Amino acid sequence: MARRPSTGKSPPSRKPPVHFSQTLFDEMMVDVMNGLTIREICSGPKRPTMDGFYGWVGRDPKLAEQYTRAREISSDGFEADILALARSTNPENATANKAAFEMLRWAASKRAPRRYGDKQTLEHTGEGGGPVQEIRRIIVRPDHGNDEPSP
């Protein structure tokens, strides 16, 4: 087996494993609600790796729901940041603020698509993707066309 050429850098050290605790997970969810990414959160000391975190979430639907809710709440912070940008925009910073606005809007739409995502429309199609066919039924009263009065 061939060895890789040396880059002069030492190999990255592995973090020691972090065991799950609800207290730790709750602390991490506060960080998510404050707008930090999982990469930022997991880079901290005594925090799991990203793989470890996603393992916790993948194995427990309650944790997955808690994480989803924390992400949705974080988008409210992005909304506040967007409004602050709008209030502070002037001719000198309009271009930079527009770029920041677009990034924050994108992040909010991904974290809470039902609240901040683009509006979705539904299209109805008929069988095989064709047009919807309309069926009309005309109900004729039995006495229609008779000269005799109905009882």
Coordinates of N, CA, C and O in Angstrom, one line a residue:
M1 N 0.8 -1.2 0.0 CA 0.0 0.0 0.0 C 0.9 1.2 0.0 O 1.8 1.4 0.8
A2 N 0.6 2.2 -0.9 CA 1.4 3.4 -1.0 C 1.1 4.4 0.1 O -0.1 4.5 0.5
R3 N 2.1 5.1 0.6 CA 1.9 6.1 1.7 C 1.6 7.4 1.0 O 2.1 7.7 0.0
R4 N 0.8 8.2 1.7 CA 0.5 9.5 1.2 C 1.7 10.4 1.4 O 2.4 10.2 2.5
P5 N 2.0 11.4 0.6 CA 3.1 12.3 0.8 C 2.8 13.1 2.0 O 1.7 13.5 2.3
S6 N 3.8 13.4 2.8 CA 3.7 14.2 4.0 C 3.4 15.7 3.6 O 4.0 16.3 2.7
T7 N 2.4 16.3 4.3 CA 2.1 17.7 4.1 C 2.7 18.5 5.2 O 2.6 19.7 5.2
G8 N 3.4 17.9 6.2 CA 4.0 18.7 7.2 C 3.1 19.0 8.4 O 3.4 19.5 9.4
K9 N 1.8 18.6 8.2 CA 0.8 18.8 9.3 C 0.6 17.5 10.0 O 0.7 16.5 9.5
S10 N 0.4 17.7 11.3 CA 0.1 16.5 12.1 C -1.4 16.1 11.8 O -2.2 17.0 11.5
P11 N -1.7 14.8 11.9 CA -3.1 14.4 11.7 C -4.0 15.0 12.8 O -3.6 15.3 13.9
P12 N -5.3 15.3 12.4 CA -6.2 15.9 13.3 C -6.4 15.0 14.5 O -6.5 13.8 14.3
S13 N -6.5 15.6 15.7 CA -6.8 14.7 16.9 C -8.3 14.5 16.9 O -9.1 15.3 16.6
R14 N -8.6 13.3 17.4 CA -10.0 12.9 17.5 C -10.5 13.3 18.9 O -9.8 13.2 19.9
K15 N -11.8 13.8 18.9 CA -12.4 14.2 20.1 C -12.7 12.9 20.9 O -13.1 11.9 20.3
P16 N -12.6 13.0 22.2 CA -13.1 11.8 23.0 C -14.6 11.7 22.9 O -15.3 12.7 22.7
P17 N -15.1 10.5 22.9 CA -16.6 10.3 22.8 C -17.3 11.0 23.9 O -16.8 11.1 25.0
V18 N -18.4 11.6 23.5 CA -19.3 12.3 24.5 C -20.6 11.5 24.6 O -21.2 11.2 23.6
H19 N -20.9 11.1 25.8 CA -22.1 10.3 26.0 C -23.3 11.2 26.2 O -23.2 12.4 26.7
F20 N -24.4 10.7 25.7 CA -25.7 11.5 25.7 C -26.1 11.8 27.1 O -26.1 11.0 28.0
S21 N -26.6 13.1 27.3 CA -27.4 13.4 28.5 C -28.4 14.5 28.0 O -28.1 15.3 27.1
Q22 N -29.6 14.4 28.6 CA -30.6 15.3 28.2 C -30.2 16.8 28.5 O -30.5 17.7 27.7
T23 N -29.5 17.0 29.6 CA -29.1 18.3 29.9 C -28.1 18.9 28.9 O -28.3 20.0 28.4
L24 N -27.2 18.1 28.4 CA -26.3 18.5 27.3 C -27.1 18.8 26.1 O -26.8 19.8 25.4
F25 N -28.0 17.9 25.7 CA -28.8 18.1 24.5 C -29.6 19.4 24.6 O -29.7 20.2 23.6
D26 N -30.2 19.7 25.8 CA -31.0 20.9 25.9 C -30.1 22.1 25.8 O -30.5 23.1 25.2
E27 N -28.9 22.1 26.3 CA -27.9 23.2 26.2 C -27.6 23.4 24.7 O -27.6 24.6 24.2
M28 N -27.4 22.3 24.0 CA -27.1 22.5 22.5 C -28.3 23.0 21.8 O -28.2 23.8 20.8
M29 N -29.6 22.7 22.2 CA -30.7 23.2 21.5 C -30.9 24.7 21.8 O -31.4 25.4 20.9
V30 N -30.5 25.2 23.0 CA -30.5 26.6 23.2 C -29.5 27.3 22.2 O -29.9 28.4 21.7
D31 N -28.4 26.7 22.0 CA -27.4 27.3 21.0 C -28.1 27.3 19.6 O -27.9 28.2 18.9
V32 N -28.8 26.2 19.3 CA -29.5 26.2 17.9 C -30.5 27.3 17.9 O -30.5 28.0 16.9
M33 N -31.3 27.5 18.9 CA -32.3 28.5 18.9 C -31.7 29.9 18.8 O -32.3 30.9 18.3
N34 N -30.4 30.1 19.3 CA -29.7 31.3 19.2 C -29.0 31.5 17.8 O -28.3 32.5 17.6
G35 N -29.2 30.6 16.9 CA -28.8 30.8 15.5 C -27.4 30.1 15.2 O -27.0 30.3 14.1
L36 N -26.8 29.4 16.2 CA -25.6 28.7 15.9 C -25.8 27.5 15.0 O -26.9 26.9 15.1
T37 N -24.9 27.1 14.2 CA -25.0 25.9 13.4 C -24.5 24.7 14.3 O -23.8 24.9 15.2
I38 N -24.9 23.5 13.8 CA -24.4 22.3 14.5 C -22.9 22.2 14.4 O -22.3 21.8 15.4
R39 N -22.3 22.6 13.3 CA -20.9 22.6 13.2 C -20.2 23.4 14.3 O -19.3 23.0 15.0
E40 N -20.8 24.7 14.5 CA -20.2 25.5 15.6 C -20.4 24.9 16.9 O -19.6 25.0 17.8
I41 N -21.6 24.4 17.2 CA -22.0 23.9 18.5 C -21.1 22.6 18.8 O -20.6 22.5 19.9
C42 N -20.9 21.8 17.9 CA -20.2 20.5 18.1 C -18.7 20.8 18.2 O -17.9 19.9 18.6
S43 N -18.2 21.9 17.7 CA -16.8 22.2 17.8 C -16.4 22.6 19.2 O -15.2 22.6 19.5
G44 N -17.3 22.9 20.1 CA -17.0 23.3 21.4 C -16.5 22.1 22.3 O -16.7 20.9 21.9
P45 N -15.8 22.4 23.4 CA -15.4 21.4 24.3 C -16.5 20.6 24.9 O -17.6 21.2 25.2
K46 N -16.3 19.4 25.2 CA -17.3 18.5 25.9 C -18.6 18.5 25.1 O -19.7 18.3 25.7
R47 N -18.5 18.6 23.8 CA -19.6 18.5 22.9 C -19.3 17.3 22.0 O -18.2 17.0 21.6
P48 N -20.4 16.6 21.5 CA -20.2 15.5 20.6 C -19.7 15.9 19.2 O -19.8 17.1 18.9
T49 N -19.2 15.0 18.5 CA -18.9 15.3 17.1 C -20.3 15.5 16.3 O -21.3 15.1 16.9
M50 N -20.2 16.0 15.1 CA -21.4 16.2 14.4 C -22.0 14.8 14.1 O -23.3 14.6 14.2
D51 N -21.2 13.8 13.8 CA -21.7 12.4 13.6 C -22.4 11.9 14.8 O -23.4 11.3 14.8
G52 N -21.8 12.2 16.0 CA -22.4 11.8 17.3 C -23.7 12.4 17.5 O -24.7 11.8 17.9
F53 N -23.8 13.7 17.2 CA -25.0 14.5 17.4 C -26.1 13.9 16.5 O -27.2 13.6 17.0
Y54 N -25.8 13.8 15.2 CA -26.8 13.3 14.3 C -27.2 11.8 14.6 O -28.3 11.4 14.3
G55 N -26.3 11.1 15.2 CA -26.6 9.7 15.7 C -27.7 9.8 16.8 O -28.7 9.0 16.8
W56 N -27.5 10.7 17.7 CA -28.5 10.9 18.8 C -29.9 11.2 18.2 O -30.9 10.6 18.5
V57 N -29.9 12.1 17.3 CA -31.2 12.6 16.7 C -31.8 11.5 15.8 O -33.0 11.3 15.8
G58 N -31.0 10.8 15.1 CA -31.5 9.7 14.2 C -32.1 8.5 15.0 O -32.9 7.8 14.4
R59 N -31.6 8.3 16.2 CA -32.1 7.2 16.9 C -33.3 7.5 17.8 O -34.0 6.5 18.3
D60 N -33.6 8.7 18.0 CA -34.7 9.1 19.0 C -35.6 10.1 18.3 O -35.2 11.3 18.2
P61 N -36.8 9.7 18.0 CA -37.8 10.7 17.4 C -38.1 11.9 18.2 O -38.3 13.0 17.7
K62 N -38.1 11.7 19.6 CA -38.3 12.9 20.4 C -37.2 13.9 20.3 O -37.5 15.1 20.3
L63 N -36.0 13.4 20.2 CA -34.8 14.3 20.1 C -34.9 15.0 18.7 O -34.6 16.2 18.6
A64 N -35.3 14.3 17.7 CA -35.4 14.8 16.3 C -36.5 15.9 16.3 O -36.3 17.0 15.7
E65 N -37.6 15.7 17.1 CA -38.6 16.7 17.1 C -38.1 18.0 17.9 O -38.4 19.1 17.5
Q66 N -37.4 17.7 19.0 CA -36.8 18.8 19.7 C -35.9 19.7 18.9 O -35.9 20.9 18.9
Y67 N -35.1 19.0 18.1 CA -34.1 19.7 17.2 C -34.8 20.5 16.1 O -34.5 21.6 15.8
T68 N -35.9 19.9 15.5 CA -36.6 20.5 14.5 C -37.3 21.8 15.1 O -37.3 22.9 14.4
R69 N -37.8 21.7 16.3 CA -38.5 22.8 16.9 C -37.5 23.9 17.2 O -37.7 25.1 17.0
A70 N -36.3 23.6 17.7 CA -35.2 24.5 18.0 C -34.8 25.3 16.7 O -34.6 26.5 16.7
R71 N -34.7 24.5 15.6 CA -34.4 25.2 14.3 C -35.5 26.2 13.9 O -35.2 27.3 13.4
E72 N -36.7 25.8 14.1 CA -37.8 26.7 13.7 C -37.8 28.0 14.5 O -38.0 29.1 14.0
I73 N -37.5 27.8 15.8 CA -37.4 29.0 16.7 C -36.3 29.9 16.3 O -36.4 31.1 16.4
S74 N -35.2 29.3 15.9 CA -34.0 30.1 15.5 C -34.3 31.0 14.4 O -33.7 32.1 14.2
S75 N -35.3 30.6 13.5 CA -35.6 31.5 12.4 C -36.3 32.8 12.8 O -36.2 33.8 12.1
D76 N -36.9 32.8 14.0 CA -37.4 34.1 14.5 C -36.3 35.0 14.8 O -36.5 36.3 14.6
G77 N -35.1 34.6 15.2 CA -34.0 35.4 15.4 C -33.5 36.0 14.1 O -33.1 37.1 14.0
F78 N -33.5 35.2 13.0 CA -33.2 35.6 11.7 C -34.1 36.7 11.2 O -33.7 37.7 10.6
E79 N -35.4 36.6 11.6 CA -36.4 37.6 11.2 C -36.1 38.9 11.9 O -36.1 40.0 11.3
A80 N -35.7 38.8 13.2 CA -35.3 40.0 13.9 C -34.1 40.7 13.3 O -34.0 41.9 13.1
D81 N -33.1 39.9 12.8 CA -31.9 40.4 12.2 C -32.3 41.1 10.9 O -31.7 42.1 10.5
I82 N -33.2 40.5 10.1 CA -33.6 41.0 8.8 C -34.3 42.4 9.1 O -34.0 43.4 8.3
L83 N -35.1 42.5 10.1 CA -35.8 43.8 10.4 C -34.8 44.8 10.8 O -34.9 46.0 10.4
A84 N -33.8 44.4 11.6 CA -32.8 45.4 12.0 C -32.0 45.9 10.8 O -31.6 47.0 10.7
L85 N -31.7 44.9 9.8 CA -31.0 45.3 8.6 C -31.8 46.4 7.8 O -31.3 47.4 7.3
A86 N -33.1 46.1 7.7 CA -34.0 47.0 7.0 C -34.0 48.4 7.6 O -34.0 49.4 6.9
R87 N -34.0 48.4 8.9 CA -34.1 49.7 9.6 C -32.8 50.5 9.5 O -32.8 51.7 9.6
S88 N -31.7 49.8 9.3 CA -30.4 50.4 9.3 C -29.8 50.7 7.9 O -28.8 51.2 7.7
T89 N -30.6 50.3 6.9 CA -30.2 50.4 5.5 C -30.2 51.9 5.1 O -31.2 52.6 5.3
N90 N -29.1 52.3 4.4 CA -29.0 53.6 3.8 C -28.3 53.5 2.5 O -27.8 52.4 2.2
P91 N -28.1 54.5 1.7 CA -27.5 54.4 0.4 C -26.1 53.8 0.4 O -25.7 53.1 -0.5
E92 N -25.4 54.1 1.5 CA -24.0 53.6 1.6 C -23.9 52.1 1.8 O -22.9 51.4 1.4
N93 N -24.8 51.5 2.6 CA -24.7 50.1 2.9 C -25.8 49.2 2.3 O -26.0 48.0 2.6
A94 N -26.6 49.8 1.4 CA -27.7 49.0 0.8 C -27.3 47.7 0.1 O -28.0 46.7 0.3
T95 N -26.2 47.8 -0.6 CA -25.8 46.5 -1.4 C -25.4 45.4 -0.4 O -25.8 44.3 -0.5
A96 N -24.6 45.8 0.6 CA -24.1 44.8 1.6 C -25.3 44.3 2.4 O -25.4 43.1 2.7
N97 N -26.2 45.2 2.8 CA -27.4 44.8 3.6 C -28.3 43.9 2.7 O -28.9 42.9 3.3
K98 N -28.4 44.1 1.4 CA -29.2 43.2 0.6 C -28.6 41.8 0.6 O -29.4 40.9 0.7
A99 N -27.3 41.7 0.5 CA -26.7 40.4 0.5 C -26.9 39.7 1.8 O -27.3 38.5 1.8
A100 N -26.8 40.4 2.9 CA -27.0 39.8 4.2 C -28.5 39.4 4.4 O -28.8 38.4 4.9
F101 N -29.4 40.3 3.9 CA -30.8 40.0 3.9 C -31.1 38.7 3.2 O -31.8 37.8 3.7
E102 N -30.5 38.5 2.0 CA -30.8 37.3 1.2 C -30.3 36.0 1.9 O -30.9 35.0 1.9
M103 N -29.1 36.1 2.6 CA -28.6 35.0 3.3 C -29.4 34.6 4.5 O -29.7 33.5 4.7
L104 N -29.8 35.6 5.2 CA -30.7 35.4 6.4 C -32.1 34.8 6.0 O -32.6 33.9 6.6
R105 N -32.6 35.4 4.9 CA -33.9 34.9 4.4 C -33.8 33.5 4.0 O -34.7 32.6 4.3
W106 N -32.7 33.1 3.3 CA -32.5 31.7 2.9 C -32.4 30.8 4.1 O -33.0 29.8 4.1
A107 N -31.6 31.2 5.1 CA -31.5 30.4 6.3 C -32.8 30.2 7.0 O -33.1 29.1 7.4
A108 N -33.6 31.3 7.1 CA -34.9 31.1 7.8 C -35.8 30.2 7.0 O -36.5 29.4 7.6
S109 N -35.8 30.3 5.7 CA -36.6 29.5 4.9 C -36.3 28.0 5.0 O -37.1 27.1 4.8
K110 N -35.0 27.7 5.2 CA -34.6 26.3 5.4 C -34.9 25.8 6.8 O -35.2 24.6 7.0
R111 N -34.8 26.6 7.8 CA -35.0 26.2 9.2 C -36.5 26.1 9.5 O -36.9 25.3 10.3
A112 N -37.3 27.0 8.9 CA -38.8 27.0 9.1 C -39.5 27.2 7.8 O -40.0 28.3 7.6
P113 N -39.5 26.2 6.9 CA -40.1 26.4 5.6 C -41.6 26.7 5.6 O -42.0 27.4 4.8
R114 N -42.3 26.2 6.6 CA -43.7 26.5 6.6 C -44.0 28.0 6.9 O -45.0 28.5 6.4
R115 N -43.1 28.6 7.7 CA -43.4 30.0 8.1 C -42.6 31.0 7.1 O -43.1 32.0 6.8
Y116 N -41.4 30.6 6.7 CA -40.6 31.6 6.0 C -40.2 31.1 4.6 O -39.5 31.8 3.9
G117 N -40.7 29.9 4.2 CA -40.3 29.4 2.9 C -41.2 30.0 1.8 O -42.1 30.8 2.1
D118 N -40.8 29.8 0.6 CA -41.5 30.3 -0.5 C -42.9 29.6 -0.6 O -43.0 28.4 -0.2
K119 N -43.9 30.3 -1.0 CA -45.2 29.8 -1.1 C -45.3 28.7 -2.1 O -44.7 28.8 -3.2
Q120 N -45.9 27.6 -1.8 CA -46.0 26.5 -2.7 C -47.5 26.4 -3.2 O -48.4 26.6 -2.4
T121 N -47.7 26.1 -4.5 CA -49.0 25.9 -5.0 C -49.2 24.5 -5.4 O -48.2 23.8 -5.8
L122 N -50.4 24.0 -5.4 CA -50.7 22.6 -5.8 C -51.4 22.7 -7.1 O -52.3 23.5 -7.4
E123 N -51.0 21.8 -8.0 CA -51.7 21.7 -9.3 C -52.4 20.4 -9.4 O -51.8 19.4 -9.0
H124 N -53.6 20.4 -9.8 CA -54.4 19.2 -9.9 C -54.3 18.7 -11.4 O -54.5 19.5 -12.3
T125 N -54.1 17.4 -11.5 CA -54.1 16.9 -12.9 C -55.0 15.6 -12.9 O -55.2 15.0 -11.8
G126 N -55.4 15.3 -14.0 CA -56.2 14.1 -14.2 C -55.3 12.9 -14.4 O -54.1 12.9 -14.1
E127 N -56.0 11.8 -14.8 CA -55.3 10.5 -15.0 C -54.1 10.7 -15.9 O -54.2 11.3 -17.0
G128 N -53.0 10.1 -15.6 CA -51.8 10.1 -16.4 C -51.2 11.5 -16.6 O -50.4 11.8 -17.5
G129 N -51.5 12.4 -15.7 CA -50.9 13.8 -15.8 C -51.7 14.7 -16.7 O -51.3 15.8 -16.9
G130 N -52.8 14.2 -17.3 CA -53.5 15.0 -18.2 C -54.5 16.0 -17.5 O -54.4 16.1 -16.3
P131 N -55.3 16.7 -18.3 CA -56.2 17.6 -17.7 C -57.3 16.9 -16.8 O -57.6 15.8 -17.0
V132 N -57.8 17.7 -15.9 CA -58.9 17.2 -15.0 C -60.1 17.1 -15.9 O -60.4 18.1 -16.6
Q133 N -60.8 16.0 -15.8 CA -62.0 15.9 -16.6 C -63.2 16.2 -15.7 O -63.3 15.7 -14.6
E134 N -64.1 16.9 -16.3 CA -65.3 17.3 -15.5 C -66.4 16.5 -15.9 O -66.7 16.3 -17.1
I135 N -67.1 15.9 -14.9 CA -68.3 15.1 -15.2 C -69.5 15.9 -14.7 O -69.6 16.2 -13.5
R136 N -70.5 16.1 -15.6 CA -71.7 16.8 -15.1 C -72.9 15.9 -15.3 O -73.0 15.2 -16.3
R137 N -73.7 15.8 -14.3 CA -74.9 15.0 -14.4 C -76.1 15.9 -14.3 O -76.2 16.7 -13.4
I138 N -77.0 15.7 -15.2 CA -78.2 16.5 -15.2 C -79.3 15.5 -14.7 O -79.6 14.5 -15.3
I139 N -79.9 16.0 -13.6 CA -81.0 15.2 -13.1 C -82.3 15.8 -13.5 O -82.6 17.0 -13.3
V140 N -83.1 15.0 -14.2 CA -84.4 15.5 -14.8 C -85.5 15.0 -13.8 O -85.6 13.9 -13.5
R141 N -86.4 16.0 -13.4 CA -87.5 15.5 -12.6 C -88.4 14.7 -13.4 O -88.6 14.9 -14.6
P142 N -89.0 13.6 -12.8 CA -89.8 12.7 -13.5 C -91.1 13.5 -14.1 O -91.6 13.1 -15.2
D143 N -91.5 14.5 -13.5 CA -92.7 15.2 -14.0 C -92.4 16.3 -15.0 O -93.2 16.9 -15.5
H144 N -91.1 16.5 -15.3 CA -90.7 17.5 -16.2 C -91.3 17.1 -17.6 O -91.0 16.1 -18.2
G145 N -91.9 18.1 -18.2 CA -92.4 17.9 -19.6 C -93.9 17.3 -19.6 O -94.5 17.3 -20.6
N146 N -94.4 16.9 -18.4 CA -95.8 16.5 -18.4 C -96.7 17.7 -18.2 O -96.4 18.6 -17.5
D147 N -97.9 17.5 -18.8 CA -98.9 18.6 -18.6 C -99.7 18.4 -17.4 O -100.4 19.3 -16.9
E148 N -99.5 17.2 -16.8 CA -100.3 17.0 -15.5 C -99.6 17.5 -14.3 O -98.4 17.4 -14.2
P149 N -100.3 18.1 -13.4 CA -99.7 18.7 -12.2 C -99.2 17.5 -11.3 O -99.8 16.4 -11.3
S150 N -98.1 17.8 -10.6 CA -97.6 16.8 -9.7 C -98.5 16.7 -8.4 O -99.1 17.7 -8.1
P151 N -98.6 15.5 -7.8 CA -99.4 15.4 -6.6 C -98.8 16.1 -5.4 O -97.8 16.5 -5.2

